[in-house]
PDB file of C-alpha atoms in Angstrom:
ATOM      1  CA  UNK A   1       7.929 -27.992   8.141  1.00 45.00           C
ATOM      2  CA  UNK A   2       7.391 -24.838  10.027  1.00 55.00           C
ATOM      3  CA  UNK A   3       6.626 -21.603   8.466  1.00 68.00           C
ATOM      4  CA  UNK A   4       9.520 -19.273   8.062  1.00 81.00           C
ATOM      5  CA  UNK A   5       9.522 -16.646  10.781  1.00 93.00           C
ATOM      6  CA  UNK A   6      10.528 -13.160   9.407  1.00 97.00           C
ATOM      7  CA  UNK A   7      11.038 -10.895  12.269  1.00 97.00           C
ATOM      8  CA  UNK A   8      10.341  -7.084  11.699  1.00 97.00           C
ATOM      9  CA  UNK A   9      12.584  -5.148  14.106  1.00 98.00           C
ATOM     10  CA  UNK A  10      14.100  -1.437  14.071  1.00 97.00           C
ATOM     11  CA  UNK A  11      17.040   0.050  15.664  1.00 97.00           C
ATOM     12  CA  UNK A  12      18.127   3.760  16.304  1.00 97.00           C
ATOM     13  CA  UNK A  13      21.312   5.069  14.166  1.00 97.00           C
ATOM     14  CA  UNK A  14      22.627   8.511  14.557  1.00 95.00           C
ATOM     15  CA  UNK A  15      19.371   9.492  15.974  1.00 97.00           C
ATOM     16  CA  UNK A  16      17.050   8.015  13.235  1.00 97.00           C
ATOM     17  CA  UNK A  17      15.041   4.722  13.630  1.00 98.00           C
ATOM     18  CA  UNK A  18      15.863   2.153  10.929  1.00 98.00           C
ATOM     19  CA  UNK A  19      13.405  -0.837  10.179  1.00 98.00           C
ATOM     20  CA  UNK A  20      14.429  -4.074   8.924  1.00 98.00           C
ATOM     21  CA  UNK A  21      13.300  -7.654   8.185  1.00 98.00           C
ATOM     22  CA  UNK A  22      15.807 -10.476   9.240  1.00 98.00           C
ATOM     23  CA  UNK A  23      15.103 -14.271   9.066  1.00 98.00           C
ATOM     24  CA  UNK A  24      16.945 -17.389   8.919  1.00 97.00           C
ATOM     25  CA  UNK A  25      20.842 -18.755   9.773  1.00 95.00           C
ATOM     26  CA  UNK A  26      23.831 -19.481   8.036  1.00 97.00           C
ATOM     27  CA  UNK A  27      26.001 -16.971   5.772  1.00 98.00           C
ATOM     28  CA  UNK A  28      24.389 -13.529   5.689  1.00 98.00           C
ATOM     29  CA  UNK A  29      22.829 -11.668   2.445  1.00 98.00           C
ATOM     30  CA  UNK A  30      21.816  -8.183   2.459  1.00 99.00           C
ATOM     31  CA  UNK A  31      19.040  -7.258   0.365  1.00 99.00           C
ATOM     32  CA  UNK A  32      18.406  -3.840  -0.669  1.00 99.00           C
ATOM     33  CA  UNK A  33      15.129  -2.530  -2.363  1.00 98.00           C
ATOM     34  CA  UNK A  34      14.558   0.311  -4.792  1.00 97.00           C
ATOM     35  CA  UNK A  35      13.122   3.734  -4.772  1.00 95.00           C
ATOM     36  CA  UNK A  36       9.682   3.954  -3.142  1.00 92.00           C
ATOM     37  CA  UNK A  37       9.960   0.155  -2.384  1.00 95.00           C
ATOM     38  CA  UNK A  38      10.517  -1.415   0.899  1.00 97.00           C
ATOM     39  CA  UNK A  39      11.932  -5.082   2.559  1.00 98.00           C
ATOM     40  CA  UNK A  40       8.574  -6.088   1.823  1.00 96.00           C
ATOM     41  CA  UNK A  41       9.528  -6.777  -1.741  1.00 97.00           C
ATOM     42  CA  UNK A  42      12.116  -9.244  -0.445  1.00 98.00           C
ATOM     43  CA  UNK A  43       9.730 -11.495   1.875  1.00 97.00           C
ATOM     44  CA  UNK A  44       8.903 -14.466  -0.906  1.00 97.00           C
ATOM     45  CA  UNK A  45      12.776 -14.742  -1.139  1.00 98.00           C
ATOM     46  CA  UNK A  46      13.664 -14.562   2.242  1.00 98.00           C
ATOM     47  CA  UNK A  47      11.134 -17.331   3.212  1.00 97.00           C
ATOM     48  CA  UNK A  48      12.318 -19.452   0.415  1.00 97.00           C
ATOM     49  CA  UNK A  49      16.044 -19.166   1.681  1.00 98.00           C
ATOM     50  CA  UNK A  50      15.921 -18.779   5.340  1.00 97.00           C
ATOM     51  CA  UNK A  51      16.735 -22.431   5.899  1.00 95.00           C
ATOM     52  CA  UNK A  52      20.341 -21.883   4.790  1.00 97.00           C
ATOM     53  CA  UNK A  53      21.107 -18.210   5.126  1.00 98.00           C
ATOM     54  CA  UNK A  54      20.607 -15.089   7.182  1.00 98.00           C
ATOM     55  CA  UNK A  55      18.381 -12.732   5.236  1.00 98.00           C
ATOM     56  CA  UNK A  56      19.043  -9.118   6.237  1.00 98.00           C
ATOM     57  CA  UNK A  57      16.492  -6.610   4.260  1.00 98.00           C
ATOM     58  CA  UNK A  58      16.235  -3.060   5.571  1.00 98.00           C
ATOM     59  CA  UNK A  59      13.881  -0.332   4.720  1.00 98.00           C
ATOM     60  CA  UNK A  60      16.057   2.370   3.347  1.00 98.00           C
ATOM     61  CA  UNK A  61      16.081   5.777   5.315  1.00 98.00           C
ATOM     62  CA  UNK A  62      13.023   7.819   3.819  1.00 97.00           C
ATOM     63  CA  UNK A  63      11.201   4.376   2.956  1.00 96.00           C
ATOM     64  CA  UNK A  64       9.179   2.063   4.457  1.00 96.00           C
ATOM     65  CA  UNK A  65       8.961   2.124   8.244  1.00 97.00           C
ATOM     66  CA  UNK A  66      12.278   3.855   8.496  1.00 98.00           C
ATOM     67  CA  UNK A  67      12.899   7.542   9.497  1.00 98.00           C
ATOM     68  CA  UNK A  68      12.349  10.087   6.536  1.00 97.00           C
ATOM     69  CA  UNK A  69      14.839  12.831   7.766  1.00 96.00           C
ATOM     70  CA  UNK A  70      15.686  15.943   5.752  1.00 92.00           C
ATOM     71  CA  UNK A  71      19.503  14.845   4.843  1.00 91.00           C
ATOM     72  CA  UNK A  72      21.714  12.977   2.648  1.00 95.00           C
ATOM     73  CA  UNK A  73      19.982  10.717   0.105  1.00 97.00           C
ATOM     74  CA  UNK A  74      22.864  10.021  -2.157  1.00 97.00           C
ATOM     75  CA  UNK A  75      24.277   6.478  -3.123  1.00 98.00           C
ATOM     76  CA  UNK A  76      27.235   7.110  -0.896  1.00 97.00           C
ATOM     77  CA  UNK A  77      24.803   7.989   2.238  1.00 98.00           C
ATOM     78  CA  UNK A  78      22.678   4.996   1.615  1.00 98.00           C
ATOM     79  CA  UNK A  79      25.840   2.600   1.557  1.00 98.00           C
ATOM     80  CA  UNK A  80      27.448   4.094   4.574  1.00 98.00           C
ATOM     81  CA  UNK A  81      24.102   3.554   6.283  1.00 98.00           C
ATOM     82  CA  UNK A  82      23.903   0.042   5.372  1.00 98.00           C
ATOM     83  CA  UNK A  83      27.754  -0.474   6.532  1.00 98.00           C
ATOM     84  CA  UNK A  84      26.537   1.235   9.955  1.00 98.00           C
ATOM     85  CA  UNK A  85      23.680  -1.175  10.107  1.00 98.00           C
ATOM     86  CA  UNK A  86      25.446  -4.344   9.425  1.00 98.00           C
ATOM     87  CA  UNK A  87      28.014  -3.129  11.992  1.00 98.00           C
ATOM     88  CA  UNK A  88      25.415  -2.554  14.570  1.00 98.00           C
ATOM     89  CA  UNK A  89      24.175  -6.119  14.171  1.00 98.00           C
ATOM     90  CA  UNK A  90      27.224  -7.668  14.082  1.00 98.00           C
ATOM     91  CA  UNK A  91      27.631  -8.802  10.404  1.00 98.00           C
ATOM     92  CA  UNK A  92      31.066  -8.435   9.153  1.00 97.00           C
ATOM     93  CA  UNK A  93      30.670  -9.189   5.513  1.00 98.00           C
ATOM     94  CA  UNK A  94      27.918 -10.397   3.524  1.00 98.00           C
ATOM     95  CA  UNK A  95      26.597 -11.175  -0.110  1.00 98.00           C
ATOM     96  CA  UNK A  96      25.091  -7.660  -1.174  1.00 98.00           C
ATOM     97  CA  UNK A  97      22.034  -7.831  -3.368  1.00 98.00           C
ATOM     98  CA  UNK A  98      20.465  -4.874  -4.704  1.00 98.00           C
ATOM     99  CA  UNK A  99      17.333  -4.397  -6.978  1.00 98.00           C
ATOM    100  CA  UNK A 100      17.007  -1.227  -9.259  1.00 98.00           C
ATOM    101  CA  UNK A 101      18.045   1.579  -7.188  1.00 98.00           C
ATOM    102  CA  UNK A 102      19.334  -0.760  -4.710  1.00 98.00           C
ATOM    103  CA  UNK A 103      21.800  -2.303  -7.027  1.00 98.00           C
ATOM    104  CA  UNK A 104      23.224   1.081  -7.434  1.00 98.00           C
ATOM    105  CA  UNK A 105      23.542   1.203  -3.804  1.00 98.00           C
ATOM    106  CA  UNK A 106      25.209  -2.418  -4.023  1.00 98.00           C
ATOM    107  CA  UNK A 107      27.626  -1.349  -6.508  1.00 97.00           C
ATOM    108  CA  UNK A 108      28.468   1.682  -4.002  1.00 97.00           C
ATOM    109  CA  UNK A 109      28.874  -0.375  -1.128  1.00 97.00           C
ATOM    110  CA  UNK A 110      31.135  -2.725  -2.943  1.00 96.00           C
ATOM    111  CA  UNK A 111      33.194   0.312  -3.902  1.00 95.00           C
ATOM    112  CA  UNK A 112      33.179   2.067  -0.458  1.00 95.00           C
ATOM    113  CA  UNK A 113      33.622  -1.251   1.425  1.00 96.00           C
ATOM    114  CA  UNK A 114      35.422  -4.193  -0.405  1.00 95.00           C
ATOM    115  CA  UNK A 115      36.401  -5.610   2.886  1.00 95.00           C
ATOM    116  CA  UNK A 116      32.526  -6.128   3.661  1.00 97.00           C
ATOM    117  CA  UNK A 117      31.488  -7.597   0.369  1.00 97.00           C
ATOM    118  CA  UNK A 118      31.617 -11.388  -0.217  1.00 97.00           C
ATOM    119  CA  UNK A 119      29.502 -11.186  -3.564  1.00 98.00           C
ATOM    120  CA  UNK A 120      27.574  -8.802  -5.486  1.00 98.00           C
ATOM    121  CA  UNK A 121      24.142  -9.527  -6.667  1.00 98.00           C
ATOM    122  CA  UNK A 122      22.509  -7.033  -9.231  1.00 98.00           C
ATOM    123  CA  UNK A 123      18.919  -7.234  -9.793  1.00 98.00           C
ATOM    124  CA  UNK A 124      17.398  -4.858 -12.701  1.00 98.00           C
ATOM    125  CA  UNK A 125      19.960  -2.696 -11.329  1.00 98.00           C
ATOM    126  CA  UNK A 126      20.244   1.029 -11.884  1.00 98.00           C
ATOM    127  CA  UNK A 127      23.893   2.753 -12.591  1.00 97.00           C
ATOM    128  CA  UNK A 128      24.365   0.982 -15.862  1.00 98.00           C
ATOM    129  CA  UNK A 129      23.507   3.233 -18.489  1.00 97.00           C
ATOM    130  CA  UNK A 130      21.369   6.310 -19.348  1.00 97.00           C
ATOM    131  CA  UNK A 131      18.145   4.822 -20.294  1.00 97.00           C
ATOM    132  CA  UNK A 132      15.121   4.465 -17.671  1.00 96.00           C
ATOM    133  CA  UNK A 133      11.524   4.903 -17.806  1.00 91.00           C
ATOM    134  CA  UNK A 134       9.783   8.256 -18.588  1.00 89.00           C
ATOM    135  CA  UNK A 135       7.624   7.789 -15.259  1.00 85.00           C
ATOM    136  CA  UNK A 136      10.733   8.111 -13.259  1.00 91.00           C
ATOM    137  CA  UNK A 137      12.229  11.022 -15.637  1.00 93.00           C
ATOM    138  CA  UNK A 138       9.398  13.006 -15.185  1.00 89.00           C
ATOM    139  CA  UNK A 139       9.242  12.783 -11.479  1.00 88.00           C
ATOM    140  CA  UNK A 140      12.532  14.755 -11.264  1.00 91.00           C
ATOM    141  CA  UNK A 141      11.023  17.840 -13.325  1.00 90.00           C
ATOM    142  CA  UNK A 142      10.491  21.163 -11.787  1.00 89.00           C
ATOM    143  CA  UNK A 143       7.175  21.362 -10.255  1.00 83.00           C
ATOM    144  CA  UNK A 144       6.679  17.308  -9.573  1.00 78.00           C
ATOM    145  CA  UNK A 145       6.455  18.429  -5.893  1.00 77.00           C
ATOM    146  CA  UNK A 146       2.989  19.822  -6.660  1.00 61.00           C
ATOM    147  CA  UNK A 147       2.086  16.614  -8.965  1.00 65.00           C
ATOM    148  CA  UNK A 148       3.048  13.953  -6.715  1.00 69.00           C
ATOM    149  CA  UNK A 149       0.305  14.688  -3.703  1.00 66.00           C
ATOM    150  CA  UNK A 150      -2.272  14.519  -6.316  1.00 53.00           C
ATOM    151  CA  UNK A 151      -1.372  11.234  -7.651  1.00 53.00           C
ATOM    152  CA  UNK A 152      -0.979   9.934  -4.417  1.00 56.00           C
ATOM    153  CA  UNK A 153      -3.942  10.755  -2.446  1.00 53.00           C
ATOM    154  CA  UNK A 154      -6.637   8.326  -1.077  1.00 49.00           C
ATOM    155  CA  UNK A 155      -9.061   8.906  -3.777  1.00 44.00           C
ATOM    156  CA  UNK A 156      -6.639   8.194  -6.722  1.00 43.00           C
ATOM    157  CA  UNK A 157      -4.989   5.232  -4.594  1.00 47.00           C
ATOM    158  CA  UNK A 158      -8.391   3.563  -4.122  1.00 47.00           C
ATOM    159  CA  UNK A 159      -9.178   3.901  -7.654  1.00 42.00           C
ATOM    160  CA  UNK A 160      -7.217   0.768  -8.094  1.00 44.00           C
ATOM    161  CA  UNK A 161      -8.415   0.185 -11.652  1.00 43.00           C
ATOM    162  CA  UNK A 162      -7.722   3.473 -13.081  1.00 48.00           C
ATOM    163  CA  UNK A 163      -4.047   3.292 -11.523  1.00 51.00           C
ATOM    164  CA  UNK A 164      -3.519   0.188 -13.407  1.00 50.00           C
ATOM    165  CA  UNK A 165      -4.811   1.475 -16.256  1.00 52.00           C
ATOM    166  CA  UNK A 166      -2.690   4.437 -16.522  1.00 53.00           C
ATOM    167  CA  UNK A 167       0.362   2.664 -15.443  1.00 52.00           C
ATOM    168  CA  UNK A 168      -0.435  -0.184 -18.012  1.00 54.00           C
ATOM    169  CA  UNK A 169      -0.588   2.612 -20.860  1.00 58.00           C
ATOM    170  CA  UNK A 170       3.044   3.925 -20.002  1.00 54.00           C
ATOM    171  CA  UNK A 171       4.328   0.428 -20.708  1.00 60.00           C
ATOM    172  CA  UNK A 172       4.222  -1.517 -17.248  1.00 62.00           C
ATOM    173  CA  UNK A 173       3.153  -5.024 -17.482  1.00 62.00           C
ATOM    174  CA  UNK A 174       0.250  -6.612 -15.309  1.00 59.00           C
ATOM    175  CA  UNK A 175       1.506  -8.210 -11.932  1.00 75.00           C
ATOM    176  CA  UNK A 176       4.492  -7.088 -10.025  1.00 82.00           C
ATOM    177  CA  UNK A 177       5.674  -4.063 -11.939  1.00 83.00           C
ATOM    178  CA  UNK A 178       2.138  -2.422 -11.883  1.00 77.00           C
ATOM    179  CA  UNK A 179       1.443  -3.511  -7.978  1.00 82.00           C
ATOM    180  CA  UNK A 180       4.719  -2.105  -6.825  1.00 86.00           C
ATOM    181  CA  UNK A 181       4.698   1.270  -8.741  1.00 79.00           C
ATOM    182  CA  UNK A 182       1.402   1.570  -7.487  1.00 76.00           C
ATOM    183  CA  UNK A 183       2.003   0.759  -4.055  1.00 82.00           C
ATOM    184  CA  UNK A 184       5.181   2.880  -4.182  1.00 83.00           C
ATOM    185  CA  UNK A 185       3.387   6.065  -5.474  1.00 77.00           C
ATOM    186  CA  UNK A 186       0.653   5.451  -2.712  1.00 77.00           C
ATOM    187  CA  UNK A 187       3.330   6.165  -0.118  1.00 83.00           C
ATOM    188  CA  UNK A 188       4.143   9.381  -1.281  1.00 83.00           C
ATOM    189  CA  UNK A 189       0.875  10.932   0.122  1.00 80.00           C
ATOM    190  CA  UNK A 190       3.102  11.360   3.191  1.00 87.00           C
ATOM    191  CA  UNK A 191       5.062  14.340   2.799  1.00 88.00           C
ATOM    192  CA  UNK A 192       8.198  13.217   4.538  1.00 93.00           C
ATOM    193  CA  UNK A 193       8.237  10.163   2.191  1.00 92.00           C
ATOM    194  CA  UNK A 194       7.610  12.407  -0.758  1.00 91.00           C
ATOM    195  CA  UNK A 195      10.213  14.454   0.178  1.00 93.00           C
ATOM    196  CA  UNK A 196      12.687  11.502   0.655  1.00 94.00           C
ATOM    197  CA  UNK A 197      11.631  10.109  -2.492  1.00 94.00           C
ATOM    198  CA  UNK A 198      12.452  13.022  -4.518  1.00 93.00           C
ATOM    199  CA  UNK A 199      16.012  13.786  -3.087  1.00 95.00           C
ATOM    200  CA  UNK A 200      16.677  10.057  -3.825  1.00 96.00           C
ATOM    201  CA  UNK A 201      15.429  10.211  -7.271  1.00 95.00           C
ATOM    202  CA  UNK A 202      17.105  13.642  -8.230  1.00 95.00           C
ATOM    203  CA  UNK A 203      20.247  12.180  -6.727  1.00 96.00           C
ATOM    204  CA  UNK A 204      20.544   9.302  -9.532  1.00 97.00           C
ATOM    205  CA  UNK A 205      18.142  10.653 -12.180  1.00 97.00           C
ATOM    206  CA  UNK A 206      17.450  13.827 -14.227  1.00 96.00           C
ATOM    207  CA  UNK A 207      14.886  14.444 -16.891  1.00 95.00           C
ATOM    208  CA  UNK A 208      16.988  12.984 -19.401  1.00 96.00           C
ATOM    209  CA  UNK A 209      17.869   9.683 -17.638  1.00 97.00           C
ATOM    210  CA  UNK A 210      20.136   8.308 -15.400  1.00 98.00           C
ATOM    211  CA  UNK A 211      23.108  10.593 -14.146  1.00 96.00           C
ATOM    212  CA  UNK A 212      24.937   8.234 -12.131  1.00 94.00           C
ATOM    213  CA  UNK A 213      26.998   5.569 -14.030  1.00 95.00           C
ATOM    214  CA  UNK A 214      29.149   3.015 -12.426  1.00 95.00           C
ATOM    215  CA  UNK A 215      30.503   1.181 -15.609  1.00 94.00           C
ATOM    216  CA  UNK A 216      33.809   3.065 -15.534  1.00 93.00           C
ATOM    217  CA  UNK A 217      34.495   1.303 -12.001  1.00 92.00           C
ATOM    218  CA  UNK A 218      33.166  -2.032 -12.803  1.00 94.00           C
ATOM    219  CA  UNK A 219      36.706  -3.090 -13.341  1.00 91.00           C
ATOM    220  CA  UNK A 220      37.435  -2.633  -9.760  1.00 88.00           C
ATOM    221  CA  UNK A 221      34.874  -5.425  -8.665  1.00 89.00           C
ATOM    222  CA  UNK A 222      36.973  -8.149 -11.089  1.00 86.00           C
ATOM    223  CA  UNK A 223      37.513 -10.243  -8.157  1.00 91.00           C
ATOM    224  CA  UNK A 224      34.148  -9.997  -6.615  1.00 96.00           C
ATOM    225  CA  UNK A 225      31.836 -13.077  -7.447  1.00 98.00           C
ATOM    226  CA  UNK A 226      29.002 -11.235  -9.237  1.00 98.00           C
ATOM    227  CA  UNK A 227      25.309 -12.395 -10.246  1.00 98.00           C
ATOM    228  CA  UNK A 228      23.258 -10.266 -12.573  1.00 98.00           C
ATOM    229  CA  UNK A 229      19.466 -11.004 -12.701  1.00 98.00           C
ATOM    230  CA  UNK A 230      17.153  -9.023 -15.258  1.00 98.00           C
ATOM    231  CA  UNK A 231      13.554  -9.521 -16.613  1.00 97.00           C
ATOM    232  CA  UNK A 232      13.682  -9.600 -20.600  1.00 97.00           C
ATOM    233  CA  UNK A 233      10.630  -7.607 -20.424  1.00 94.00           C
ATOM    234  CA  UNK A 234      11.721  -5.067 -17.902  1.00 95.00           C
ATOM    235  CA  UNK A 235       9.779  -1.664 -18.986  1.00 92.00           C
ATOM    236  CA  UNK A 236      11.936   0.466 -16.475  1.00 93.00           C
ATOM    237  CA  UNK A 237      15.613  -0.286 -17.029  1.00 97.00           C
ATOM    238  CA  UNK A 238      16.229  -1.940 -20.271  1.00 97.00           C
ATOM    239  CA  UNK A 239      17.420  -5.656 -20.291  1.00 98.00           C
ATOM    240  CA  UNK A 240      20.466  -4.282 -22.587  1.00 98.00           C
ATOM    241  CA  UNK A 241      22.117  -2.794 -19.373  1.00 98.00           C
ATOM    242  CA  UNK A 242      22.489  -6.503 -18.068  1.00 98.00           C
ATOM    243  CA  UNK A 243      24.976  -7.043 -20.988  1.00 97.00           C
ATOM    244  CA  UNK A 244      26.969  -4.119 -20.263  1.00 97.00           C
ATOM    245  CA  UNK A 245      27.405  -4.964 -16.714  1.00 97.00           C
ATOM    246  CA  UNK A 246      28.470  -8.649 -17.679  1.00 97.00           C
ATOM    247  CA  UNK A 247      30.885  -7.419 -20.246  1.00 96.00           C
ATOM    248  CA  UNK A 248      32.242  -4.903 -17.533  1.00 96.00           C
ATOM    249  CA  UNK A 249      32.862  -7.569 -14.899  1.00 95.00           C
ATOM    250  CA  UNK A 250      34.705 -10.432 -16.478  1.00 90.00           C
ATOM    251  CA  UNK A 251      33.844 -13.901 -14.832  1.00 93.00           C
ATOM    252  CA  UNK A 252      30.262 -12.366 -13.745  1.00 97.00           C
ATOM    253  CA  UNK A 253      26.976 -14.602 -14.153  1.00 98.00           C
ATOM    254  CA  UNK A 254      24.159 -13.652 -16.093  1.00 98.00           C
ATOM    255  CA  UNK A 255      20.873 -14.887 -15.902  1.00 98.00           C
ATOM    256  CA  UNK A 256      17.830 -13.320 -17.837  1.00 98.00           C
ATOM    257  CA  UNK A 257      14.148 -14.286 -16.919  1.00 98.00           C
ATOM    258  CA  UNK A 258      12.478 -14.427 -20.224  1.00 97.00           C
ATOM    259  CA  UNK A 259       8.991 -13.806 -18.789  1.00 95.00           C
ATOM    260  CA  UNK A 260       9.875 -11.510 -16.051  1.00 96.00           C
ATOM    261  CA  UNK A 261       9.322  -7.535 -15.756  1.00 95.00           C
ATOM    262  CA  UNK A 262      11.464  -5.265 -13.435  1.00 96.00           C
ATOM    263  CA  UNK A 263      10.924  -7.282 -10.456  1.00 97.00           C
ATOM    264  CA  UNK A 264      12.258 -10.753 -11.124  1.00 97.00           C
ATOM    265  CA  UNK A 265      12.290 -11.958  -7.339  1.00 98.00           C
ATOM    266  CA  UNK A 266       8.512 -11.288  -7.262  1.00 97.00           C
ATOM    267  CA  UNK A 267       7.815 -12.359 -10.736  1.00 96.00           C
ATOM    268  CA  UNK A 268       9.342 -15.856 -10.271  1.00 97.00           C
ATOM    269  CA  UNK A 269      10.328 -16.314  -6.714  1.00 98.00           C
ATOM    270  CA  UNK A 270      11.141 -19.725  -6.724  1.00 98.00           C
ATOM    271  CA  UNK A 271      13.601 -19.495  -9.647  1.00 98.00           C
ATOM    272  CA  UNK A 272      15.019 -16.447  -8.373  1.00 98.00           C
ATOM    273  CA  UNK A 273      15.784 -18.018  -4.662  1.00 98.00           C
ATOM    274  CA  UNK A 274      17.351 -21.213  -6.480  1.00 98.00           C
ATOM    275  CA  UNK A 275      19.850 -18.960  -8.512  1.00 98.00           C
ATOM    276  CA  UNK A 276      20.720 -16.946  -5.783  1.00 98.00           C
ATOM    277  CA  UNK A 277      20.925 -19.653  -3.526  1.00 98.00           C
ATOM    278  CA  UNK A 278      23.104 -21.803  -5.958  1.00 98.00           C
ATOM    279  CA  UNK A 279      25.331 -18.736  -6.604  1.00 98.00           C
ATOM    280  CA  UNK A 280      26.036 -18.356  -3.102  1.00 98.00           C
ATOM    281  CA  UNK A 281      26.559 -22.048  -2.139  1.00 98.00           C
ATOM    282  CA  UNK A 282      29.163 -22.485  -5.264  1.00 98.00           C
ATOM    283  CA  UNK A 283      31.222 -19.245  -5.232  1.00 98.00           C
ATOM    284  CA  UNK A 284      34.168 -18.311  -3.064  1.00 97.00           C
ATOM    285  CA  UNK A 285      33.816 -14.971  -1.263  1.00 97.00           C
ATOM    286  CA  UNK A 286      36.073 -12.241  -1.998  1.00 95.00           C
ATOM    287  CA  UNK A 287      38.863 -11.197   0.125  1.00 88.00           C
ATOM    288  CA  UNK A 288      39.619  -7.517  -0.466  1.00 82.00           C
ATOM    289  CA  UNK A 289      43.399  -6.953  -1.157  1.00 77.00           C
ATOM    290  CA  UNK A 290      44.585  -3.237  -0.740  1.00 76.00           C
ATOM    291  CA  UNK A 291      47.732  -4.060  -2.776  1.00 78.00           C
ATOM    292  CA  UNK A 292      45.575  -5.467  -5.694  1.00 78.00           C
ATOM    293  CA  UNK A 293      43.138  -2.313  -5.373  1.00 76.00           C
ATOM    294  CA  UNK A 294      46.066  -0.046  -5.569  1.00 77.00           C
ATOM    295  CA  UNK A 295      47.453  -1.581  -8.707  1.00 77.00           C
ATOM    296  CA  UNK A 296      44.336  -1.586 -10.694  1.00 76.00           C
ATOM    297  CA  UNK A 297      43.642   2.006  -9.795  1.00 79.00           C
ATOM    298  CA  UNK A 298      47.087   2.885 -10.724  1.00 79.00           C
ATOM    299  CA  UNK A 299      46.783   1.638 -14.406  1.00 71.00           C
TER     300      UNK A 299
END
């Protein structure tokens, strides 16, 4: 079987370069990464699903190879940017999947653009409760602008063992949890990336925890087929939030990976791809109904 080709491309939207990975053919799945992450985190899943689906994984503004302007890094702005990207690429609607911060963006996307959302997939998602790891809460404290350059400089990044030990003591598990957080913090040596990271984080988290909560609006997605995937050993966002989402979205499907941490798509990519592919192939896409939405909002 030929190796799946994942193309790295970019286009300009509103004067800013947006980088994205794209692969495969078939019904589109939009894959949204988390804070300090990039589209690279979706590559294993893209390779496994590209035979049956079109996989689109952008680098969010402020992340990866995309531009890092001074601007709006709210969930709403991210959702609007993804709407514009899919329009520019000729994608009318898609299954929208988001990990961590990306889950919060996926929820916002479904709320703002229901006509473009066929299905919703929440992976270790933000926006479902107050609790979040101390490491992210600490990064929102005043003065973190002065500390982040110190922990992300070349000397610290090159000391892989020391970084892994530090993150391990904070409760992160060996494997993708530590590797991805070390990689993410390593990108913050760049001043523009650091500013974008702080703006993004402070839009959704404060020193007390997550400050954006979508649970009061979950009922609006009742008719959107929804898959919730979580790692039982997630040290960043507790697995109890998966139950909150499942209860708040009647008919949603919950899959808990007992041996996975915050990155189930990296801990167990084969199982994740099987679950996602089966969910998309066996569920009917949603069709937005303005009258139904109006009736729900009027309740």
